Amino acid sequence: MLALLMLGVYAGVRIATRSVHAGNARIERLDQVRAAQQLLRRELAQALSQTIDHDDHGTPLVVDGAPQRLRYVAPLPGYLGQLGPQLQTLRLVDDGTGGLRLELGLALLPPDGNEPQPMGEPQVLVDHVRAGRFSYRGVDVRGRATPWLASWPDGRALPRLVRVELQLDGMVSWPTLEVPLRVEAGDAGPGASTLPIRRMGAQ
């Protein structure tokens, strides 16, 4: 009888321990998602129309938006902002286990126009991602909002909106993140995320 009682007590302690661990894991996951969303919202909202590359004709490009990659320039918060605006690269990459992870890479932009200098390894923002994508929205030449686009077709100007959608493993979900990007005063014409109708139909 004592052995059965002790076995029952041990089983109860083990279940309670698992519950605590599961609770801690959920809290950590929620914190990870919350921190990633806050960072992305802040950085994307501060994206700058600063050259990151050139097309085949030598035209300056300020953004590179693909379904699983987004490159843009934005300042970092706090003391890191003293280094000036950074080339930021958001990517969904294979995690080696059949899933994905969302990473943020940073690179310094030399004033002489040379190649950006990476600042260490990319940082993991969210891991254990089943699926995910970036999408983009702008305005056509008639001033109407475009549909959400899988890739941003006009790298000469920033989109008006960026959406980040992730499907996560586990019980914690990723709320769809939609961030408006500021349009600078100099971006008045087609550079203000305005897309020709014919290019819209090609998407």
Short mmCIF file of C-alpha atoms in Angstrom, two decimals:
data_model
loop_
_atom_site.label_atom_id
_atom_site.label_comp_id
_atom_site.label_asym_id
_atom_site.label_seq_id
_atom_site.Cartn_x
_atom_site.Cartn_y
_atom_site.Cartn_z
CA MET A 1 0.00 0.00 0.00
CA LEU A 2 2.81 2.42 0.87
CA ALA A 3 4.53 1.61 -2.42
CA LEU A 4 1.33 2.38 -4.33
CA LEU A 5 0.88 5.61 -2.38
CA MET A 6 4.45 6.70 -3.11
CA LEU A 7 4.02 5.80 -6.77
CA GLY A 8 0.90 7.96 -6.90
CA VAL A 9 2.69 10.88 -5.23
CA TYR A 10 5.64 10.56 -7.64
CA ALA A 11 3.31 10.47 -10.63
CA GLY A 12 1.54 13.59 -9.37
CA VAL A 13 4.82 15.45 -8.89
CA ARG A 14 5.99 14.43 -12.36
CA ILE A 15 2.76 15.65 -13.97
CA ALA A 16 2.98 18.93 -12.05
CA THR A 17 6.60 19.37 -13.15
CA ARG A 18 5.67 18.77 -16.78
CA SER A 19 2.85 21.31 -16.45
CA VAL A 20 5.26 23.90 -15.06
CA HIS A 21 7.73 23.24 -17.87
CA ALA A 22 4.95 23.46 -20.45
CA GLY A 23 3.75 26.71 -18.89
CA ASN A 24 7.25 28.17 -18.92
CA ALA A 25 7.74 27.12 -22.55
CA ARG A 26 4.48 28.81 -23.53
CA ILE A 27 5.46 32.01 -21.73
CA GLU A 28 8.87 32.00 -23.45
CA ARG A 29 7.21 31.45 -26.82
CA LEU A 30 4.76 34.28 -26.23
CA ASP A 31 7.65 36.54 -25.25
CA GLN A 32 9.54 35.58 -28.42
CA VAL A 33 6.56 36.36 -30.65
CA ARG A 34 5.82 39.63 -28.85
CA ALA A 35 9.44 40.80 -29.03
CA ALA A 36 9.73 39.90 -32.72
CA GLN A 37 6.54 41.76 -33.59
CA GLN A 38 7.61 44.85 -31.67
CA LEU A 39 11.00 44.87 -33.38
CA LEU A 40 9.57 44.39 -36.87
CA ARG A 41 6.89 47.01 -36.36
CA ARG A 42 9.45 49.56 -35.16
CA GLU A 43 12.09 48.87 -37.81
CA LEU A 44 9.75 48.61 -40.80
CA ALA A 45 7.95 51.80 -39.80
CA GLN A 46 11.32 53.59 -39.92
CA ALA A 47 12.44 52.20 -43.28
CA LEU A 48 14.30 54.79 -45.36
CA SER A 49 14.43 55.42 -49.09
CA GLN A 50 18.18 54.82 -49.11
CA THR A 51 19.97 53.00 -51.91
CA ILE A 52 20.81 49.35 -51.26
CA ASP A 53 21.55 48.24 -54.83
CA HIS A 54 21.20 49.16 -58.52
CA ASP A 55 19.34 47.48 -61.35
CA ASP A 56 20.85 46.55 -64.72
CA HIS A 57 20.41 50.14 -65.92
CA GLY A 58 22.12 51.66 -62.89
CA THR A 59 18.88 52.85 -61.31
CA PRO A 60 19.12 53.04 -57.51
CA LEU A 61 16.98 50.52 -55.61
CA VAL A 62 15.84 51.15 -52.04
CA VAL A 63 14.05 47.89 -51.26
CA ASP A 64 14.15 44.23 -52.27
CA GLY A 65 10.89 42.50 -51.39
CA ALA A 66 10.42 38.78 -52.11
CA PRO A 67 8.06 36.15 -50.62
CA GLN A 68 10.64 34.99 -48.06
CA ARG A 69 13.18 37.82 -48.07
CA LEU A 70 13.00 41.56 -47.45
CA ARG A 71 15.93 43.99 -47.61
CA TYR A 72 15.66 47.64 -46.63
CA VAL A 73 17.51 50.36 -44.70
CA ALA A 74 16.44 51.53 -41.25
CA PRO A 75 18.06 52.93 -38.09
CA LEU A 76 18.47 50.71 -35.04
CA PRO A 77 17.22 51.68 -31.58
CA GLY A 78 19.33 52.78 -28.64
CA TYR A 79 23.10 52.99 -28.80
CA LEU A 80 23.18 50.92 -31.99
CA GLY A 81 21.56 53.87 -33.75
CA GLN A 82 24.85 55.75 -33.35
CA LEU A 83 26.24 53.57 -36.14
CA GLY A 84 23.79 55.11 -38.57
CA PRO A 85 21.10 53.38 -40.65
CA GLN A 86 21.71 49.70 -41.30
CA LEU A 87 20.96 47.43 -44.21
CA GLN A 88 18.47 45.02 -42.66
CA THR A 89 17.68 41.64 -44.20
CA LEU A 90 14.67 39.68 -43.01
CA ARG A 91 14.66 36.08 -44.22
CA LEU A 92 12.74 32.89 -43.71
CA VAL A 93 15.39 30.17 -43.89
CA ASP A 94 15.43 26.39 -43.61
CA ASP A 95 16.12 25.35 -40.02
CA GLY A 96 17.48 21.93 -41.00
CA THR A 97 14.58 20.01 -39.43
CA GLY A 98 11.93 20.50 -42.10
CA GLY A 99 10.79 23.86 -40.75
CA LEU A 100 11.78 27.50 -41.03
CA ARG A 101 13.08 30.27 -38.83
CA LEU A 102 12.79 34.03 -39.20
CA GLU A 103 16.18 35.75 -39.11
CA LEU A 104 17.32 39.36 -39.14
CA GLY A 105 20.72 40.20 -40.57
CA LEU A 106 22.37 43.62 -40.16
CA ALA A 107 25.08 45.24 -42.23
CA LEU A 108 26.87 48.60 -42.06
CA LEU A 109 26.58 50.83 -45.11
CA PRO A 110 30.02 52.35 -45.81
CA PRO A 111 29.85 56.05 -46.75
CA ASP A 112 32.10 55.42 -49.76
CA GLY A 113 29.49 53.20 -51.40
CA ASN A 114 31.42 49.96 -51.00
CA GLU A 115 29.76 46.64 -50.19
CA PRO A 116 27.80 46.53 -46.91
CA GLN A 117 29.75 45.01 -44.01
CA PRO A 118 27.80 42.32 -42.08
CA MET A 119 27.55 42.87 -38.34
CA GLY A 120 28.01 39.31 -37.12
CA GLU A 121 25.70 36.39 -37.77
CA PRO A 122 21.96 36.85 -38.45
CA GLN A 123 19.85 36.83 -35.30
CA VAL A 124 16.96 34.40 -34.94
CA LEU A 125 13.74 36.28 -34.24
CA VAL A 126 11.31 33.35 -34.36
CA ASP A 127 12.09 29.64 -34.62
CA HIS A 128 9.96 26.53 -35.22
CA VAL A 129 8.02 28.10 -38.09
CA ARG A 130 5.95 25.73 -40.25
CA ALA A 131 5.30 28.21 -43.06
CA GLY A 132 5.54 31.91 -43.68
CA ARG A 133 5.63 34.70 -46.23
CA PHE A 134 6.04 38.42 -46.73
CA SER A 135 3.64 40.38 -48.93
CA TYR A 136 3.45 43.98 -50.06
CA ARG A 137 0.90 46.62 -50.94
CA GLY A 138 1.19 49.94 -52.75
CA VAL A 139 -0.85 52.36 -54.85
CA ASP A 140 -1.42 52.21 -58.60
CA VAL A 141 -1.21 55.20 -60.98
CA ARG A 142 -4.87 55.99 -60.34
CA GLY A 143 -4.26 56.28 -56.63
CA ARG A 144 -6.01 53.03 -55.77
CA ALA A 145 -4.60 50.48 -53.37
CA THR A 146 -3.11 47.45 -55.04
CA PRO A 147 -3.90 43.92 -53.89
CA TRP A 148 -1.34 42.20 -51.69
CA LEU A 149 1.64 41.21 -53.85
CA ALA A 150 3.91 38.23 -53.23
CA SER A 151 6.92 40.25 -54.45
CA TRP A 152 7.43 44.00 -54.59
CA PRO A 153 7.90 44.89 -58.27
CA ASP A 154 9.29 48.42 -57.98
CA GLY A 155 12.51 48.46 -55.97
CA ARG A 156 12.92 52.20 -56.64
CA ALA A 157 10.43 53.00 -53.88
CA LEU A 158 9.13 51.52 -50.66
CA PRO A 159 5.74 49.81 -50.53
CA ARG A 160 3.02 51.45 -48.47
CA LEU A 161 2.40 48.32 -46.39
CA VAL A 162 4.33 45.17 -45.50
CA ARG A 163 2.62 42.06 -44.16
CA VAL A 164 4.37 39.24 -42.28
CA GLU A 165 2.45 35.96 -41.93
CA LEU A 166 3.82 32.97 -40.02
CA GLN A 167 2.41 29.59 -39.04
CA LEU A 168 4.14 28.41 -35.88
CA ASP A 169 4.55 24.99 -34.33
CA GLY A 170 2.84 24.53 -30.97
CA MET A 171 -0.10 26.26 -29.33
CA VAL A 172 1.11 29.85 -29.71
CA SER A 173 0.00 31.67 -32.85
CA TRP A 174 1.58 34.56 -34.75
CA PRO A 175 -0.90 37.43 -35.21
CA THR A 176 -0.69 38.64 -38.80
CA LEU A 177 1.54 41.70 -38.77
CA GLU A 178 0.80 44.60 -41.14
CA VAL A 179 3.09 47.60 -40.91
CA PRO A 180 2.63 50.92 -42.77
CA LEU A 181 5.88 52.36 -44.11
CA ARG A 182 6.36 56.09 -44.10
CA VAL A 183 6.37 57.89 -47.44
CA GLU A 184 8.95 60.66 -47.54
CA ALA A 185 8.16 64.08 -48.94
CA GLY A 186 10.40 63.52 -51.94
CA ASP A 187 8.47 60.43 -52.98
CA ALA A 188 5.66 62.23 -54.75
CA GLY A 189 5.24 60.49 -58.11
CA PRO A 190 5.75 56.89 -59.18
CA GLY A 191 8.42 56.68 -56.48
CA ALA A 192 5.69 56.91 -53.85
CA SER A 193 4.95 53.21 -54.19
CA THR A 194 2.84 53.87 -57.28
CA LEU A 195 2.65 50.96 -59.70
CA PRO A 196 1.59 51.07 -63.36
CA ILE A 197 -1.60 49.15 -64.06
CA ARG A 198 0.10 46.90 -66.61
CA ARG A 199 2.65 45.78 -64.00
CA MET A 200 -0.15 45.02 -61.59
CA GLY A 201 -1.76 42.64 -64.03
CA ALA A 202 1.51 40.76 -64.38
CA GLN A 203 1.51 39.75 -60.71
#
